[in-house]
Tab-separated table of C-alpha atoms in Angstrom:
chain	number	residue	atom	x	y	z
A	1	MET	CA	-0.204	0.037	0.306
A	2	ARG	CA	1.622	3.138	-0.874
A	3	VAL	CA	0.763	6.553	-0.374
A	4	ASP	CA	1.478	10.168	-3.083
A	5	LEU	CA	1.248	12.901	-1.012
A	6	GLY	CA	3.048	15.301	-4.265
A	7	ASN	CA	0.149	17.279	-5.378
A	8	ALA	CA	-1.356	17.474	-1.847
A	9	LEU	CA	1.549	20.221	-1.668
A	10	ASP	CA	1.308	23.920	-1.649
A	11	SER	CA	3.797	23.972	-4.162
A	12	VAL	CA	1.767	22.578	-6.306
A	13	ALA	CA	-1.869	23.146	-4.930
A	14	SER	CA	-3.738	25.981	-3.152
A	15	PRO	CA	-5.243	24.471	-1.440
A	16	GLY	CA	-2.960	23.001	-0.459
A	17	VAL	CA	-0.543	21.515	1.975
A	18	SER	CA	3.270	22.813	2.557
A	19	ARG	CA	6.037	20.462	4.191
A	20	ASP	CA	6.763	22.601	7.165
A	21	ALA	CA	2.848	22.236	8.121
A	22	LEU	CA	3.319	18.098	7.371
A	23	SER	CA	5.914	18.000	9.553
A	24	ARG	CA	4.206	20.707	12.057
A	25	LEU	CA	0.577	18.415	12.242
A	26	ASP	CA	3.303	14.627	13.047
A	27	GLU	CA	3.367	16.214	16.078
A	28	ARG	CA	-0.584	16.131	16.903
A	29	VAL	CA	-0.914	12.326	14.821
A	30	ALA	CA	2.629	10.835	17.399
A	31	ASP	CA	-0.444	12.173	20.490
A	32	ALA	CA	-2.899	10.582	18.331
A	33	HIS	CA	-1.450	7.916	17.143
A	34	GLU	CA	-0.614	7.338	21.593
A	35	ARG	CA	-4.541	7.654	21.894
A	36	ILE	CA	-5.750	5.261	19.607
A	37	GLU	CA	-3.271	2.366	21.022
A	38	THR	CA	-4.278	3.071	23.890
A	39	GLY	CA	-8.313	2.098	22.123
A	40	ARG	CA	-6.822	-0.393	20.822
A	41	ALA	CA	-5.615	-2.038	23.983
A	42	ASP	CA	-7.650	-2.161	25.898
A	43	ASP	CA	-10.396	-2.886	23.177
A	44	GLU	CA	-13.126	0.066	23.392
A	45	HIS	CA	-15.743	1.038	21.681
A	46	GLY	CA	-13.999	1.299	17.915
A	47	TYR	CA	-10.834	1.265	18.731
A	48	ALA	CA	-11.756	-2.404	18.758
A	49	ALA	CA	-12.086	-2.752	14.891
A	50	LEU	CA	-9.050	-1.568	14.232
A	51	ASN	CA	-7.755	-5.019	16.005
A	52	LEU	CA	-9.450	-7.623	13.831
A	53	PRO	CA	-7.296	-8.977	11.624
A	54	GLU	CA	-6.111	-9.944	14.652
A	55	THR	CA	-9.354	-10.993	17.264
A	56	THR	CA	-11.790	-11.880	13.776
A	57	ASP	CA	-11.810	-15.703	13.697
A	58	THR	CA	-12.438	-17.360	10.181
A	59	ASP	CA	-13.398	-20.789	11.187
A	60	GLU	CA	-16.089	-19.933	13.297
A	61	ILE	CA	-17.509	-18.282	9.495
A	62	ARG	CA	-16.398	-20.764	7.354
A	63	SER	CA	-18.357	-23.056	10.261
A	64	ALA	CA	-21.089	-20.768	10.150
A	65	VAL	CA	-21.759	-21.023	6.165
A	66	GLU	CA	-20.462	-24.779	5.191
A	67	PRO	CA	-24.734	-25.523	5.553
A	68	PHE	CA	-24.240	-22.979	2.288
A	69	ALA	CA	-22.017	-24.502	0.276
A	70	ASP	CA	-24.274	-25.216	-2.489
A	71	ALA	CA	-25.374	-21.703	-2.792
A	72	GLU	CA	-25.336	-20.720	-6.273
A	73	THR	CA	-26.622	-16.746	-5.361
A	74	VAL	CA	-25.892	-15.396	-1.782
A	75	LEU	CA	-28.043	-13.004	-0.725
A	76	THR	CA	-27.724	-9.934	2.193
A	77	VAL	CA	-29.981	-8.023	4.142
A	78	GLY	CA	-28.917	-5.178	5.976
A	79	ILE	CA	-29.094	-1.828	5.108
A	80	GLY	CA	-25.578	0.532	5.287
A	81	GLY	CA	-22.167	-0.795	7.533
A	82	SER	CA	-24.723	-3.904	7.527
A	83	ALA	CA	-24.610	-4.394	3.501
A	84	LEU	CA	-21.338	-1.556	2.002
A	85	GLY	CA	-18.725	-4.024	3.458
A	86	ALA	CA	-19.731	-7.011	1.959
A	87	ALA	CA	-20.533	-5.847	-1.559
A	88	THR	CA	-17.160	-4.731	-1.956
A	89	LEU	CA	-15.581	-7.468	-1.868
A	90	ALA	CA	-18.536	-9.469	-3.110
A	91	ASN	CA	-17.765	-6.806	-5.564
A	92	GLY	CA	-14.190	-6.505	-6.231
A	93	LEU	CA	-13.966	-9.791	-6.571
A	94	ASP	CA	-14.717	-13.043	-9.509
A	95	SER	CA	-16.773	-16.026	-7.695
A	96	ASP	CA	-19.221	-18.735	-9.771
A	97	VAL	CA	-21.230	-17.411	-6.736
A	98	ASP	CA	-22.865	-14.732	-6.829
A	99	ALA	CA	-24.016	-11.637	-4.230
A	100	TYR	CA	-26.622	-9.746	-4.152
A	101	PHE	CA	-28.021	-6.583	-1.336
A	102	LEU	CA	-31.298	-5.689	-0.221
A	103	ASP	CA	-29.884	-2.350	1.015
A	104	ASN	CA	-32.853	0.318	-0.075
A	105	VAL	CA	-36.768	-0.856	0.865
A	106	ASP	CA	-37.915	0.186	-2.560
A	107	PRO	CA	-40.771	-1.968	-3.907
A	108	GLU	CA	-39.945	-2.106	-6.939
A	109	HIS	CA	-36.283	-2.387	-7.043
A	110	VAL	CA	-37.113	-5.947	-3.992
A	111	SER	CA	-39.730	-7.347	-6.698
A	112	ALA	CA	-37.887	-7.623	-9.483
A	113	LEU	CA	-34.478	-9.185	-6.912
A	114	LEU	CA	-37.103	-11.778	-6.285
A	115	ASP	CA	-38.575	-12.849	-9.207
A	116	ARG	CA	-35.327	-13.573	-10.729
A	117	LEU	CA	-33.458	-15.565	-8.385
A	118	SER	CA	-33.927	-19.460	-7.499
A	119	LEU	CA	-34.908	-18.806	-3.929
A	120	SER	CA	-34.081	-22.591	-3.575
A	121	ASP	CA	-30.406	-22.212	-4.383
A	122	THR	CA	-30.102	-18.921	-2.040
A	123	ALA	CA	-28.115	-18.408	0.821
A	124	VAL	CA	-29.790	-15.246	2.701
A	125	ASN	CA	-27.574	-13.526	5.262
A	126	VAL	CA	-29.748	-11.334	7.653
A	127	VAL	CA	-27.571	-8.674	9.267
A	128	SER	CA	-28.347	-6.310	11.457
A	129	ARG	CA	-26.147	-5.880	15.142
A	130	SER	CA	-29.934	-4.362	16.717
A	131	GLY	CA	-31.657	-7.119	15.506
A	132	THR	CA	-34.396	-3.794	15.025
A	133	THR	CA	-33.168	-2.303	12.194
A	134	ALA	CA	-36.577	-1.365	9.831
A	135	GLU	CA	-35.465	-1.572	7.488
A	136	THR	CA	-33.737	-4.472	7.644
A	137	LEU	CA	-36.397	-7.294	8.772
A	138	ALA	CA	-38.812	-5.640	7.037
A	139	ASN	CA	-36.831	-6.631	3.839
A	140	PHE	CA	-36.408	-9.994	5.805
A	141	LEU	CA	-40.349	-10.849	5.928
A	142	VAL	CA	-40.518	-9.526	2.439
A	143	VAL	CA	-37.592	-12.666	1.703
A	144	ARG	CA	-38.966	-15.121	4.122
A	145	ASP	CA	-42.452	-14.988	2.185
A	146	ALA	CA	-41.164	-15.057	-1.167
A	147	MET	CA	-39.865	-18.169	-0.357
A	148	GLU	CA	-42.687	-19.555	1.211
A	149	SER	CA	-44.697	-19.161	-1.506
A	150	ALA	CA	-41.743	-20.930	-3.801
A	151	ASN	CA	-41.866	-23.767	-1.409
A	152	VAL	CA	-38.599	-23.202	0.182
A	153	ASP	CA	-37.977	-23.824	3.525
A	154	TRP	CA	-36.624	-21.048	3.984
A	155	THR	CA	-34.705	-21.893	7.603
A	156	ASP	CA	-32.390	-24.237	5.980
A	157	ARG	CA	-31.553	-21.579	3.640
A	158	THR	CA	-31.119	-18.477	5.918
A	159	PHE	CA	-28.159	-17.807	8.893
A	160	VAL	CA	-28.867	-14.535	11.056
A	161	THR	CA	-25.370	-11.932	11.663
A	162	THR	CA	-26.312	-10.122	14.559
A	163	GLY	CA	-25.523	-8.743	18.914
A	164	GLU	CA	-26.395	-10.985	21.678
A	165	GLU	CA	-30.637	-9.481	21.824
A	166	GLY	CA	-32.927	-8.363	20.018
A	167	ASN	CA	-35.684	-9.840	17.211
A	168	LEU	CA	-33.643	-11.933	15.245
A	169	ARG	CA	-31.202	-13.576	17.997
A	170	ASN	CA	-34.505	-14.571	18.788
A	171	LEU	CA	-35.685	-15.577	15.662
A	172	ALA	CA	-32.349	-17.476	15.170
A	173	ASP	CA	-32.917	-19.954	18.498
A	174	ARG	CA	-36.519	-20.216	18.003
A	175	HIS	CA	-35.817	-22.121	14.442
A	176	ASP	CA	-32.116	-22.875	14.618
A	177	LEU	CA	-30.606	-20.731	12.188
A	178	PRO	CA	-27.065	-20.365	11.721
A	179	ALA	CA	-26.046	-17.212	13.768
A	180	LEU	CA	-22.941	-14.734	13.321
A	181	ASP	CA	-22.156	-12.588	16.080
A	182	VAL	CA	-21.529	-8.508	15.581
A	183	PRO	CA	-18.248	-8.301	17.315
A	184	ASP	CA	-18.620	-6.122	20.504
A	185	GLY	CA	-17.560	-2.307	20.031
A	186	VAL	CA	-17.058	-2.222	16.333
A	187	PRO	CA	-19.544	0.710	15.089
A	188	GLY	CA	-20.933	-0.946	12.065
A	189	ARG	CA	-19.614	0.794	9.159
A	190	PHE	CA	-16.070	-0.192	10.581
A	191	SER	CA	-17.108	-3.414	10.593
A	192	MET	CA	-15.858	-5.849	7.171
A	193	LEU	CA	-12.875	-7.478	8.558
A	194	SER	CA	-15.358	-9.235	10.523
A	195	THR	CA	-18.641	-11.820	10.564
A	196	VAL	CA	-20.630	-9.049	9.351
A	197	GLY	CA	-18.038	-8.776	6.156
A	198	LEU	CA	-16.416	-11.289	5.588
A	199	ALA	CA	-19.199	-14.192	6.151
A	200	CYS	CA	-20.704	-13.675	2.475
A	201	ALA	CA	-17.052	-13.611	0.824
A	202	ALA	CA	-16.791	-17.211	2.858
A	203	ILE	CA	-19.586	-18.803	0.915
A	204	GLN	CA	-18.614	-17.062	-2.840
A	205	GLY	CA	-15.672	-18.963	-2.036
A	206	HIS	CA	-12.391	-16.427	-1.260
A	207	ASP	CA	-9.641	-16.402	0.484
A	208	ILE	CA	-10.923	-14.575	3.584
A	209	ASP	CA	-7.986	-15.060	5.513
A	210	ALA	CA	-5.607	-13.432	2.849
A	211	VAL	CA	-8.501	-10.776	3.191
A	212	LEU	CA	-6.217	-10.157	6.884
A	213	ASP	CA	-3.563	-10.789	5.702
A	214	GLY	CA	-3.834	-7.599	3.902
A	215	ALA	CA	-4.829	-5.895	7.173
A	216	HIS	CA	-2.475	-6.733	9.169
A	217	ALA	CA	-0.315	-5.849	7.519
A	218	GLU	CA	-1.277	-2.102	7.415
A	219	ALA	CA	-1.632	-2.699	11.200
A	220	ASP	CA	1.882	-3.479	11.723
A	221	ARG	CA	3.116	-0.364	9.724
A	222	LEU	CA	0.361	2.229	12.317
A	223	ALA	CA	3.614	4.602	13.745
A	224	GLY	CA	3.376	7.653	15.161
A	225	SER	CA	4.501	9.409	12.168
A	226	LEU	CA	2.989	9.996	9.471
A	227	PHE	CA	6.161	10.108	7.104
A	228	GLU	CA	6.003	6.276	8.415
A	229	SER	CA	2.256	5.103	7.846
A	230	PRO	CA	0.358	5.106	4.216
A	231	ALA	CA	-2.667	5.267	6.892
A	232	TYR	CA	-1.980	8.126	8.856
A	233	ALA	CA	-0.328	10.285	6.691
A	234	TYR	CA	-3.887	10.083	4.364
A	235	GLY	CA	-5.689	11.138	7.653
A	236	ALA	CA	-3.667	13.881	8.279
A	237	ALA	CA	-3.100	14.922	4.595
A	238	THR	CA	-6.509	15.320	4.104
A	239	TYR	CA	-7.650	17.021	7.375
A	240	ALA	CA	-4.871	19.346	6.444
A	241	LEU	CA	-6.258	19.941	3.076
A	242	ASP	CA	-10.049	20.777	4.616
A	243	GLU	CA	-8.528	23.317	7.192
A	244	ARG	CA	-6.787	25.180	3.947
A	245	GLY	CA	-10.867	24.577	2.276
A	246	ALA	CA	-10.674	21.271	0.728
A	247	GLY	CA	-14.160	20.566	2.534
A	248	ILE	CA	-15.112	18.036	-0.492
A	249	ASN	CA	-13.173	14.668	-1.191
A	250	ALA	CA	-13.929	12.459	-4.512
A	251	MET	CA	-13.437	8.793	-4.495
A	252	MET	CA	-12.501	8.317	-7.899
A	253	PRO	CA	-10.650	4.065	-8.531
A	254	TYR	CA	-9.412	3.305	-11.449
A	255	ALA	CA	-11.001	0.403	-11.599
A	256	GLU	CA	-14.557	-0.266	-12.277
A	257	SER	CA	-13.758	-3.711	-9.369
A	258	LEU	CA	-13.323	-1.624	-6.971
A	259	GLU	CA	-16.886	1.238	-7.875
A	260	THR	CA	-18.801	-0.227	-4.722
A	261	PHE	CA	-15.020	0.538	-2.692
A	262	ALA	CA	-15.863	4.230	-3.062
A	263	GLU	CA	-19.369	3.936	-1.754
A	264	TRP	CA	-17.959	2.312	1.082
A	265	PHE	CA	-15.931	4.466	1.953
A	266	ALA	CA	-18.894	7.828	1.822
A	267	GLN	CA	-20.121	5.818	3.981
A	268	LEU	CA	-17.084	5.869	6.273
A	269	TRP	CA	-16.608	9.294	5.665
A	270	ALA	CA	-19.346	10.538	6.236
A	271	GLU	CA	-20.545	9.352	9.365
A	272	SER	CA	-17.694	9.006	10.526
A	273	LEU	CA	-15.881	12.925	10.530
A	274	GLY	CA	-19.323	14.481	9.979
A	275	LYS	CA	-19.593	16.257	13.299
A	276	ASP	CA	-19.882	20.044	14.715
A	277	GLY	CA	-19.896	20.853	11.793
A	278	LEU	CA	-16.521	19.849	10.477
A	279	GLY	CA	-15.558	16.840	8.224
A	280	GLN	CA	-15.398	16.542	4.940
A	281	THR	CA	-17.884	15.719	1.724
A	282	PRO	CA	-17.032	12.683	-0.016
A	283	VAL	CA	-18.308	12.092	-3.754
A	284	ARG	CA	-18.346	9.162	-5.416
A	285	ALA	CA	-16.686	9.067	-8.924
A	286	LEU	CA	-14.945	6.288	-11.074
A	287	GLY	CA	-12.049	6.185	-13.677
A	288	ALA	CA	-12.063	6.776	-16.650
A	289	THR	CA	-15.685	6.684	-16.449
A	290	ASP	CA	-15.768	10.199	-14.703
A	291	GLN	CA	-13.410	12.531	-16.859
A	292	HIS	CA	-16.240	12.290	-18.686
A	293	SER	CA	-19.322	13.617	-16.085
A	294	GLN	CA	-17.171	15.532	-13.386
A	295	LEU	CA	-13.870	16.294	-14.091
A	296	GLN	CA	-14.740	19.507	-15.667
A	297	LEU	CA	-16.168	21.047	-12.227
A	298	TYR	CA	-13.301	19.425	-10.596
A	299	ARG	CA	-10.529	21.480	-12.768
A	300	ALA	CA	-12.468	24.747	-13.285
A	301	GLY	CA	-14.715	24.893	-10.770
A	302	PRO	CA	-14.697	26.377	-6.729
A	303	SER	CA	-11.691	25.504	-5.255
A	304	ASP	CA	-13.363	23.620	-1.861
A	305	LYS	CA	-11.838	20.045	-3.579
A	306	MET	CA	-9.064	17.305	-3.347
A	307	VAL	CA	-9.475	14.247	-5.822
A	308	THR	CA	-8.423	11.101	-4.063
A	309	PHE	CA	-7.131	8.356	-6.764
A	310	VAL	CA	-6.900	4.750	-6.253
A	311	ARG	CA	-4.895	2.200	-8.749
A	312	PRO	CA	-3.754	-1.097	-8.933
A	313	THR	CA	-0.599	-1.389	-10.395
A	314	GLU	CA	-1.525	-4.288	-11.432
A	315	ARG	CA	-4.269	-6.529	-13.319
A	316	ALA	CA	-5.184	-8.635	-16.311
A	317	ASP	CA	-5.208	-6.690	-19.553
A	318	ARG	CA	-6.895	-6.786	-23.357
A	319	SER	CA	-4.712	-6.134	-26.205
A	320	ILE	CA	-7.112	-2.987	-28.712
A	321	PRO	CA	-6.952	-4.770	-32.390
A	322	GLU	CA	-5.559	-2.849	-34.780
A	323	THR	CA	-7.633	-1.203	-36.903
A	324	ASP	CA	-6.978	1.150	-40.634
A	325	LEU	CA	-9.443	3.577	-39.918
A	326	PRO	CA	-7.883	7.375	-40.177
A	327	GLY	CA	-6.951	8.819	-36.370
A	328	LEU	CA	-7.862	5.497	-34.440
A	329	GLU	CA	-4.195	3.844	-35.170
A	330	TYR	CA	-1.846	5.039	-32.288
A	331	LEU	CA	-4.545	3.037	-30.061
A	332	GLY	CA	-4.769	-0.230	-32.561
A	333	GLY	CA	-2.199	-2.427	-31.661
A	334	GLY	CA	-2.035	-1.261	-27.621
A	335	SER	CA	-4.477	-1.925	-24.414
A	336	LEU	CA	-7.226	-1.199	-22.585
A	337	GLY	CA	-5.120	-1.627	-19.711
A	338	SER	CA	-2.285	0.813	-21.769
A	339	LEU	CA	-5.735	3.038	-21.995
A	340	LEU	CA	-6.228	3.327	-18.831
A	341	SER	CA	-2.738	3.989	-17.210
A	342	ALA	CA	-2.605	7.106	-19.273
A	343	GLU	CA	-6.347	8.385	-18.703
A	344	PHE	CA	-5.202	8.041	-15.698
A	345	GLU	CA	-1.978	9.861	-14.968
A	346	ALA	CA	-2.769	12.813	-17.678
A	347	THR	CA	-6.402	13.037	-15.338
A	348	GLU	CA	-3.775	13.018	-12.098
A	349	ALA	CA	-1.768	15.447	-14.172
A	350	SER	CA	-4.386	17.855	-15.424
A	351	LEU	CA	-5.903	18.625	-11.695
A	352	ALA	CA	-2.320	19.257	-10.917
A	353	ALA	CA	-1.422	21.742	-13.380
A	354	SER	CA	-4.730	24.089	-12.722
A	355	GLY	CA	-3.888	23.411	-8.892
A	356	GLN	CA	-6.615	21.134	-7.811
A	357	PRO	CA	-5.047	19.196	-4.836
A	358	ASN	CA	-5.462	15.533	-5.125
A	359	VAL	CA	-3.410	11.700	-3.870
A	360	ARG	CA	-2.404	8.493	-5.163
A	361	LEU	CA	-3.240	5.438	-3.685
A	362	GLU	CA	-1.736	2.395	-4.621
A	363	ILE	CA	-2.283	-1.283	-4.262
A	364	ASP	CA	-0.386	-3.815	-6.302
A	365	ARG	CA	-3.632	-5.954	-6.918
A	366	VAL	CA	-7.264	-6.230	-7.006
A	367	ASP	CA	-7.503	-9.030	-4.986
A	368	GLU	CA	-8.531	-10.775	-1.023
A	369	TYR	CA	-5.062	-9.137	-0.137
A	370	GLY	CA	-5.225	-6.142	-1.609
A	371	LEU	CA	-8.630	-4.826	-0.540
A	372	GLY	CA	-7.973	-5.674	3.612
A	373	GLU	CA	-4.491	-3.321	3.110
A	374	LEU	CA	-6.877	-0.345	1.433
A	375	CYS	CA	-10.118	-0.932	3.532
A	376	TYR	CA	-8.104	-0.423	6.689
A	377	CYS	CA	-5.557	1.406	5.625
A	378	LEU	CA	-8.906	3.950	5.811
A	379	GLU	CA	-10.459	3.200	8.433
A	380	ALA	CA	-6.891	3.942	10.443
A	381	ALA	CA	-6.966	7.196	8.521
A	382	CYS	CA	-10.684	7.425	9.635
A	383	VAL	CA	-10.043	7.358	13.336
A	384	LEU	CA	-6.630	9.697	12.940
A	385	ALA	CA	-8.752	11.876	10.857
A	386	GLY	CA	-10.825	11.708	13.242
A	387	GLU	CA	-8.551	12.754	16.496
A	388	LEU	CA	-7.384	15.549	15.070
A	389	TYR	CA	-10.781	16.743	13.863
A	390	SER	CA	-11.155	16.277	17.751
A	391	VAL	CA	-15.275	14.840	17.136
A	392	GLU	CA	-16.318	11.589	18.712
A	393	THR	CA	-15.932	8.719	15.366
A	394	PHE	CA	-17.583	6.327	16.953
A	395	VAL	CA	-20.899	7.678	16.359
A	396	GLN	CA	-24.115	8.829	15.085
A	397	PRO	CA	-26.670	10.883	16.349
A	398	ALA	CA	-28.228	12.844	13.554
A	399	VAL	CA	-29.076	9.122	11.658
A	400	GLU	CA	-30.004	7.749	15.256
A	401	TRP	CA	-32.434	11.364	14.526
A	402	GLY	CA	-33.964	9.706	11.264
A	403	LYS	CA	-34.227	6.000	12.516
A	404	ARG	CA	-36.710	7.369	15.892
A	405	ALA	CA	-38.520	9.699	13.438
A	406	ALA	CA	-39.013	6.531	10.157
A	407	ARG	CA	-40.075	4.595	14.013
A	408	GLY	CA	-42.731	6.310	15.045
A	409	LEU	CA	-44.013	7.500	11.530
A	410	LEU	CA	-45.151	3.655	11.098
A	411	GLY	CA	-46.733	3.425	14.702
A	412	GLY	CA	-43.430	1.375	16.595
A	413	GLY	CA	-43.580	4.152	19.558
A	414	ASN	CA	-43.654	7.327	20.863
A	415	PHE	CA	-41.161	9.804	19.419
A	416	GLU	CA	-41.232	13.521	19.739
A	417	GLU	CA	-38.968	13.654	16.053
A	418	ALA	CA	-41.670	12.242	14.085
A	419	ASP	CA	-43.838	15.413	15.255
A	420	GLU	CA	-41.676	17.549	13.528
A	421	VAL	CA	-42.144	16.211	10.390
A	422	ALA	CA	-45.693	16.899	10.639
A	423	GLU	CA	-43.829	20.192	10.887
A	424	LYS	CA	-42.630	20.476	7.660
A	425	SER	CA	-42.255	23.828	6.181
A	426	THR	CA	-44.051	23.830	1.831
A	427	LEU	CA	-43.536	25.997	-0.460
A	428	THR	CA	-45.292	23.693	-3.942
A	429	VAL	CA	-45.337	24.429	-6.680
A	430	GLU	CA	-47.488	22.436	-9.494
């Protein structure tokens, strides 16, 4: 895992950060690292997430999913951190077992997906720490009904990942369903490297030990200096750039398989750091696609953004046939990989030429080890940034407000937040 901050320096970009400023910030990084290490040693809430490469029991995961070895499809029913980590791995890696995710309650989408699945060949994983998440349980009730309508014994095709108590735990106990425990002290958005994110990968046949090995390699590189740790280099640089006006962070991987990774990053960054009027706004992009849809703004719009490029340095390639079409001779005989690399380097250079800050993250390959490296690195970067901002990284009170309001509107209890919905101001044009 490599992080290049060259195009974030003030000699290149505005806003930018000087080398001297980074050196001064490094003193605060050292203090933050000490706090992080104390939290890890004590398995404190949130900080425990950074211990998952060591504490996750992969044998337990493989044992729980063994009854579903015949599955041709795995359907994860969850939302937010209960689905995005697993989806990042599933969409980043190839498998003969298809993976789908019900992480929204759009009725048309849910119906269309269930209509095309062979439910008798599908393993269903219902994921909710509390076991009370409205969207997850509603979708599961719909899935269970669809299985019963298709004469499929849902108890043979379902397992749960949940906390020690709650509706899902009670369901698992009542029907003797396989169950995995959500790890204590690990918020959902930090749970990819646990039972939450790895069960789907295990059913798909991926090497979940290699995922943790990659993460462990990055954990070993955490040190008291941003100049010694890629994770801290990224976390400190994003914080410094935000302080200087780059309040938007466009995550732009140059690999189609990493598109879901950008979604995972958006939740990690927004939900962890968006507090007390602080935090960068994450934006999802995809290279080279969004060179043709977003780059105009990043290069020539307001100077309030940074772009984070992610790319693997090794990948499978495909040649471009020779051609005699006028003007296209330069493409013939080349390869799609060479074209994508040229697009990457040109986009990076174009932002630097216009003074827009950007940072490059590189892994060797998009494989289990590489994804473990990349995602752990960004989790640690996020924790460090939270320390520098002095925010409560591991809570999400604004999200909980909306959950209470929705539950009240649905008759799930008396919540004052639901009363405020009726007070909405309107200005309707028809």
